[in-house]
Short mmCIF file of C-alpha atoms in Angstrom, two decimals:
data_model
loop_
_atom_site.label_atom_id
_atom_site.label_comp_id
_atom_site.label_asym_id
_atom_site.label_seq_id
_atom_site.Cartn_x
_atom_site.Cartn_y
_atom_site.Cartn_z
CA MET A 1 207.58 45.64 -48.35
CA PRO A 2 207.93 49.01 -46.59
CA ASN A 3 205.01 50.25 -44.53
CA GLN A 4 203.19 46.96 -45.00
CA PRO A 5 199.62 46.79 -43.58
CA GLN A 6 198.92 44.18 -40.96
CA SER A 7 197.94 40.88 -42.55
CA GLY A 8 194.50 40.43 -40.99
CA ILE A 9 192.89 43.57 -42.39
CA CYS A 10 192.20 42.87 -46.06
CA ALA A 11 192.67 39.09 -46.40
CA GLU A 12 189.63 37.08 -47.47
CA ALA A 13 187.21 35.68 -44.89
CA SER A 14 188.35 32.93 -42.53
CA SER A 15 186.58 29.94 -41.01
CA ASP A 16 188.09 30.36 -37.52
CA ALA A 17 188.99 33.40 -35.42
CA THR A 18 189.80 34.62 -31.94
CA PHE A 19 189.41 38.10 -30.47
CA VAL A 20 191.49 38.80 -27.36
CA LEU A 21 191.04 42.05 -25.42
CA LEU A 22 193.96 43.23 -23.29
CA ASN A 23 194.68 46.02 -20.84
CA CYS A 24 198.13 47.45 -20.17
CA ILE A 25 199.64 46.97 -16.74
CA LYS A 26 200.65 50.26 -15.17
CA GLY A 27 204.41 50.59 -14.91
CA LYS A 28 205.05 48.05 -17.70
CA GLU A 29 204.62 50.43 -20.63
CA HIS A 30 208.31 50.33 -21.66
CA THR A 31 208.32 46.53 -21.71
CA LEU A 32 205.13 46.47 -23.73
CA ARG A 33 206.51 48.89 -26.34
CA GLU A 34 209.59 46.72 -26.82
CA VAL A 35 207.37 43.69 -27.38
CA LEU A 36 205.55 45.50 -30.19
CA SER A 37 208.67 45.52 -32.37
CA LYS A 38 208.80 41.71 -32.21
CA LEU A 39 205.21 41.08 -33.28
CA PRO A 40 205.51 41.26 -37.09
CA ASP A 41 208.33 38.69 -37.15
CA LEU A 42 206.54 36.46 -34.64
CA ILE A 43 203.44 36.45 -36.81
CA GLU A 44 205.50 35.67 -39.92
CA ARG A 45 207.22 32.73 -38.21
CA LYS A 46 203.88 31.24 -37.21
CA GLN A 47 202.53 31.79 -40.72
CA ASN A 48 205.49 29.82 -42.09
CA LYS A 49 205.03 27.06 -39.53
CA PHE A 50 201.32 26.77 -40.34
CA ALA A 51 201.72 27.28 -44.09
CA GLY A 52 198.51 26.79 -46.03
CA THR A 53 196.24 27.71 -43.13
CA GLN A 54 195.72 31.34 -44.24
CA LEU A 55 196.86 32.56 -40.83
CA TYR A 56 196.50 36.30 -40.25
CA ALA A 57 196.56 38.71 -37.34
CA THR A 58 196.05 42.33 -36.41
CA ILE A 59 196.84 44.24 -33.25
CA GLY A 60 194.93 47.43 -32.57
CA PHE A 61 195.17 50.16 -29.93
CA SER A 62 192.35 52.17 -28.38
CA VAL A 63 192.55 55.86 -27.55
CA TYR A 64 193.18 54.87 -23.92
CA ALA A 65 196.24 52.82 -24.85
CA TRP A 66 197.54 55.42 -27.26
CA ASP A 67 197.63 58.12 -24.62
CA THR A 68 199.47 55.75 -22.27
CA LEU A 69 201.94 54.09 -24.64
CA PHE A 70 202.86 56.46 -27.43
CA SER A 71 204.29 59.94 -27.82
CA GLN A 72 203.38 60.06 -31.51
CA PRO A 73 200.36 62.15 -32.52
CA LYS A 74 197.10 60.25 -32.36
CA PRO A 75 195.61 59.04 -35.65
CA LYS A 76 193.16 61.62 -36.89
CA HIS A 77 189.95 59.78 -35.96
CA LEU A 78 191.02 57.72 -32.94
CA GLU A 79 188.58 58.44 -30.13
CA ALA A 80 186.31 56.69 -27.65
CA PHE A 81 183.53 54.49 -29.01
CA PRO A 82 180.21 56.39 -29.03
CA ILE A 83 177.52 55.88 -26.39
CA LEU A 84 174.22 55.09 -28.09
CA LYS A 85 170.84 54.50 -26.46
CA GLY A 86 167.99 53.54 -28.72
CA GLU A 87 164.50 52.11 -28.59
CA PHE A 88 165.63 48.48 -28.51
CA ILE A 89 169.31 48.44 -27.66
CA GLU A 90 171.99 50.40 -25.79
CA VAL A 91 175.71 50.43 -26.55
CA GLU A 92 178.32 51.42 -23.99
CA PRO A 93 182.04 51.74 -24.81
CA GLU A 94 184.40 49.25 -23.19
CA GLN A 95 187.63 50.80 -21.90
CA ILE A 96 189.98 48.24 -23.43
CA ASP A 97 193.55 49.06 -24.43
CA ILE A 98 194.50 46.47 -27.05
CA CYS A 99 192.68 44.07 -29.37
CA LEU A 100 194.27 40.98 -30.92
CA HIS A 101 192.35 39.61 -33.90
CA VAL A 102 193.74 36.27 -35.08
CA ARG A 103 192.14 34.19 -37.82
CA SER A 104 192.78 31.27 -40.15
CA ILE A 105 191.08 28.25 -41.69
CA ARG A 106 192.30 25.92 -38.90
CA ARG A 107 191.65 26.12 -35.17
CA ASP A 108 195.11 24.85 -34.21
CA ALA A 109 196.79 27.61 -36.23
CA THR A 110 194.58 30.31 -34.70
CA PHE A 111 195.24 28.94 -31.22
CA ALA A 112 199.01 28.68 -31.70
CA LEU A 113 199.41 32.27 -32.89
CA THR A 114 197.01 33.64 -30.28
CA ARG A 115 198.91 31.88 -27.51
CA ALA A 116 202.28 33.08 -28.83
CA LEU A 117 201.11 36.69 -29.07
CA VAL A 118 199.70 36.76 -25.54
CA ASP A 119 202.72 34.92 -24.09
CA ILE A 120 205.25 37.34 -25.55
CA PHE A 121 203.64 40.21 -23.63
CA GLU A 122 204.39 38.32 -20.37
CA ASP A 123 203.28 40.45 -17.41
CA SER A 124 202.89 43.73 -19.32
CA VAL A 125 199.22 43.07 -20.11
CA GLU A 126 196.11 41.65 -18.47
CA VAL A 127 193.74 39.49 -20.51
CA LYS A 128 190.21 40.87 -20.16
CA SER A 129 188.39 38.50 -22.48
CA GLN A 130 188.76 35.94 -25.25
CA THR A 131 186.05 35.12 -27.77
CA ASP A 132 186.53 32.24 -30.19
CA CYS A 133 184.58 32.38 -33.43
CA PHE A 134 183.69 30.01 -36.24
CA LYS A 135 182.25 29.95 -39.73
CA TYR A 136 178.58 28.94 -39.62
CA LEU A 137 177.26 27.17 -42.72
CA ASP A 138 177.92 29.33 -45.84
CA ASN A 139 179.06 32.44 -43.95
CA ARG A 140 175.78 32.92 -42.09
CA ASP A 141 175.01 34.61 -38.82
CA LEU A 142 173.38 32.42 -36.19
CA THR A 143 170.08 34.05 -37.18
CA GLY A 144 170.38 31.97 -40.36
CA PHE A 145 171.01 34.87 -42.75
CA VAL A 146 174.19 35.34 -44.80
CA ASP A 147 176.51 37.92 -43.20
CA GLY A 148 178.71 40.30 -45.18
CA THR A 149 176.83 40.06 -48.47
CA GLU A 150 177.77 43.62 -49.44
CA ASN A 151 181.48 43.33 -48.57
CA PRO A 152 183.90 45.01 -51.01
CA GLN A 153 185.79 42.65 -53.29
CA GLY A 154 189.25 42.50 -54.87
CA ASP A 155 191.30 45.70 -54.83
CA ASN A 156 188.34 47.58 -53.41
CA ARG A 157 188.94 45.89 -50.05
CA ALA A 158 192.16 47.87 -49.57
CA GLN A 159 190.60 51.04 -50.92
CA VAL A 160 187.87 50.82 -48.28
CA ALA A 161 189.98 49.62 -45.34
CA LEU A 162 193.42 51.25 -45.63
CA ILE A 163 194.33 54.86 -44.92
CA GLN A 164 196.21 56.68 -47.67
CA ASN A 165 196.30 60.47 -48.08
CA GLU A 166 193.55 60.92 -45.47
CA ASP A 167 196.18 60.75 -42.70
CA PRO A 168 199.74 60.79 -44.15
CA ASN A 169 201.34 59.85 -40.82
CA TYR A 170 199.50 56.53 -40.77
CA VAL A 171 199.37 55.27 -44.34
CA ASN A 172 198.21 51.61 -44.55
CA GLY A 173 196.74 51.77 -41.08
CA SER A 174 193.06 51.05 -40.45
CA TYR A 175 190.33 51.56 -37.87
CA LEU A 176 188.78 48.48 -36.30
CA ASN A 177 185.27 48.86 -34.91
CA LEU A 178 184.48 45.89 -32.68
CA MET A 179 181.11 45.05 -31.14
CA LYS A 180 179.88 41.94 -29.40
CA PHE A 181 176.25 41.13 -30.19
CA VAL A 182 174.59 38.49 -28.00
CA HIS A 183 171.49 37.15 -29.73
CA ASP A 184 168.22 36.06 -28.16
CA LEU A 185 167.90 33.06 -30.47
CA PRO A 186 164.76 31.53 -28.88
CA LYS A 187 162.97 34.84 -29.42
CA TRP A 188 164.29 35.14 -32.99
CA GLU A 189 163.49 31.54 -33.89
CA SER A 190 159.89 32.04 -32.79
CA VAL A 191 159.45 34.62 -35.56
CA PRO A 192 158.00 33.26 -38.86
CA VAL A 193 160.54 33.17 -41.69
CA GLU A 194 158.52 35.61 -43.78
CA LYS A 195 158.72 38.21 -41.02
CA GLN A 196 162.43 37.46 -40.47
CA GLU A 197 162.99 38.23 -44.16
CA GLN A 198 161.13 41.53 -43.81
CA ILE A 199 163.32 42.41 -40.81
CA TYR A 200 166.49 41.71 -42.83
CA GLY A 201 165.25 42.96 -46.19
CA ARG A 202 166.33 39.84 -48.06
CA THR A 203 165.42 36.20 -48.41
CA LYS A 204 166.77 33.72 -45.90
CA GLU A 205 167.71 30.66 -47.93
CA GLU A 206 168.57 32.21 -51.30
CA ASP A 207 170.10 35.43 -49.89
CA ILE A 208 168.34 37.63 -52.45
CA GLU A 209 167.97 41.26 -51.43
CA PHE A 210 164.51 42.79 -51.74
CA PRO A 211 164.06 45.66 -54.21
CA ALA A 212 164.37 49.01 -52.43
CA SER A 213 160.70 49.73 -53.08
CA GLU A 214 159.69 46.56 -51.22
CA LYS A 215 161.85 47.03 -48.13
CA SER A 216 160.48 48.13 -44.81
CA VAL A 217 162.00 51.36 -43.49
CA HIS A 218 163.01 49.25 -40.49
CA ALA A 219 164.82 46.56 -42.54
CA HIS A 220 168.41 45.85 -41.57
CA THR A 221 169.62 46.28 -45.16
CA LYS A 222 167.75 49.58 -45.40
CA ARG A 223 169.28 50.96 -42.22
CA THR A 224 172.84 49.93 -43.17
CA SER A 225 172.86 50.68 -46.93
CA LEU A 226 173.72 54.37 -46.75
CA LYS A 227 175.14 56.98 -49.11
CA ASP A 228 177.17 60.15 -48.60
CA ASP A 229 176.22 63.64 -49.75
CA GLN A 230 177.63 62.86 -53.22
CA GLY A 231 175.48 59.77 -53.57
CA GLN A 232 178.37 57.33 -53.08
CA SER A 233 177.79 54.19 -51.03
CA LEU A 234 179.33 54.16 -47.56
CA GLU A 235 181.47 51.02 -47.29
CA ILE A 236 183.27 49.10 -44.58
CA LEU A 237 185.20 45.84 -44.77
CA ARG A 238 183.46 43.34 -42.49
CA GLN A 239 185.48 40.57 -40.84
CA SER A 240 182.67 39.50 -38.50
CA MET A 241 182.13 35.92 -37.30
CA PRO A 242 179.64 34.07 -35.11
CA PHE A 243 180.53 32.77 -31.66
CA GLY A 244 178.66 30.49 -29.32
CA ASN A 245 178.66 28.30 -26.24
CA LEU A 246 175.97 26.97 -23.93
CA TYR A 247 175.71 30.31 -22.12
CA GLU A 248 175.70 32.95 -24.84
CA LYS A 249 175.83 33.08 -28.61
CA GLY A 250 175.87 35.77 -31.24
CA LEU A 251 178.16 37.75 -33.53
CA MET A 252 181.53 39.41 -33.04
CA PHE A 253 181.04 42.31 -35.40
CA ALA A 254 184.40 43.51 -36.69
CA SER A 255 184.79 46.07 -39.44
CA TYR A 256 187.88 47.73 -40.88
CA ALA A 257 187.80 51.11 -42.61
CA LYS A 258 189.96 54.14 -43.32
CA THR A 259 187.72 56.12 -40.96
CA PRO A 260 185.44 55.01 -38.10
CA GLU A 261 182.85 57.58 -39.10
CA ILE A 262 181.27 55.29 -41.69
CA PHE A 263 180.53 52.57 -39.15
CA ASN A 264 179.37 55.15 -36.60
CA THR A 265 176.91 56.51 -39.17
CA MET A 266 175.58 53.00 -39.85
CA LEU A 267 175.31 52.25 -36.14
CA LYS A 268 173.38 55.44 -35.47
CA SER A 269 171.06 54.62 -38.37
CA MET A 270 170.39 51.20 -36.81
CA ILE A 271 170.00 52.22 -33.16
CA ILE A 272 168.90 55.88 -33.12
CA GLY A 273 167.26 55.80 -36.55
CA ASP A 274 166.77 58.32 -39.32
CA GLU A 275 165.19 61.78 -39.07
CA ASP A 276 161.79 60.11 -38.76
CA GLY A 277 162.96 57.79 -35.97
CA ASN A 278 162.96 54.63 -38.11
CA THR A 279 165.29 52.12 -36.45
CA ASP A 280 166.61 48.64 -37.31
CA HIS A 281 164.11 46.09 -35.95
CA LEU A 282 166.79 43.39 -35.95
CA MET A 283 167.97 45.11 -32.78
CA LYS A 284 164.90 43.72 -30.98
CA TYR A 285 166.54 40.31 -30.97
CA THR A 286 170.05 41.05 -29.73
CA ARG A 287 172.01 43.07 -27.18
CA ALA A 288 175.47 44.62 -27.29
CA PRO A 289 177.51 44.24 -24.07
CA TYR A 290 180.21 46.53 -25.43
CA GLY A 291 181.74 48.32 -28.37
CA SER A 292 185.33 49.48 -28.87
CA LEU A 293 187.34 51.37 -31.46
CA PHE A 294 190.96 50.46 -32.19
CA PHE A 295 193.59 51.80 -34.55
CA VAL A 296 195.57 49.13 -36.41
CA PRO A 297 198.85 50.71 -37.55
CA ALA A 298 201.11 49.49 -40.34
CA ASN A 299 203.86 47.04 -39.38
CA SER A 300 206.50 49.77 -39.68
CA PHE A 301 204.91 51.55 -36.72
CA LEU A 302 205.29 48.43 -34.57
CA ARG A 303 208.87 47.76 -35.68
CA GLN A 304 210.13 51.15 -34.52
CA PHE A 305 209.91 50.20 -30.83
CA THR A 306 213.18 48.29 -30.65
CA PRO A 307 215.01 48.01 -27.29
CA GLU A 308 217.32 50.81 -28.44
CA ALA A 309 214.43 53.11 -29.35
#
């Protein structure tokens, strides 16, 4: 299939995932570009080896990597992640070059592909961090509430996530907004369930959204359910998953969209608030060590960097 999108963008939710953040090693840019052409076939070989595990991957590049690695024009909306300072939470951009997002329904498959992808880069990259994620109960965040309830379904997933005429040079590419949220679970778990439900704007066990008239202006679902000037809902494709160990636990928030502006608008609504200063009170119970924006090009973009290129 010509100009095929990377497999991890639109595929249905997984039960296991790994996010690896990489930085380019100065002087190794040519080696790194040659590796890129090998990635689609490497991923396909691992998918065949681990058939039935719904193994997918994406590789995305930040604005910092793009300026270093590529002579091609930048995708239209590729820029640094915004700096946001609100009442309860601050977000600073992380200067990371590359993001690997690998996911499946089996840990061994995720591990095998992640290892193969990092190994093939050899000494052209430095691993900055690795975060392993898991499905929690019936797709819930560690706060106990279902995550991704409003995700687009069916063909609408591609319509939301994949670039078409918006940027003709990068058809079937996508923007990946990545944020690490570290939750204060003891603080959250001390809150009565009824108040937790008011903070989210939906019930905890049954996952039933409150009527708009009954939602607090500070409810998470109120602050993230936004419309454009034409009254159309602003949508992103969430591929977020919880993570946790004995030291920190929370959510790796990952969203794919044909433009990063939709997520940026949602984030500003949550952290900075609306024109009346109404913010998302869920932010009282978490912190965000970093946020990053990556562009995930179609496979044809990666394949062009052959040794002869």
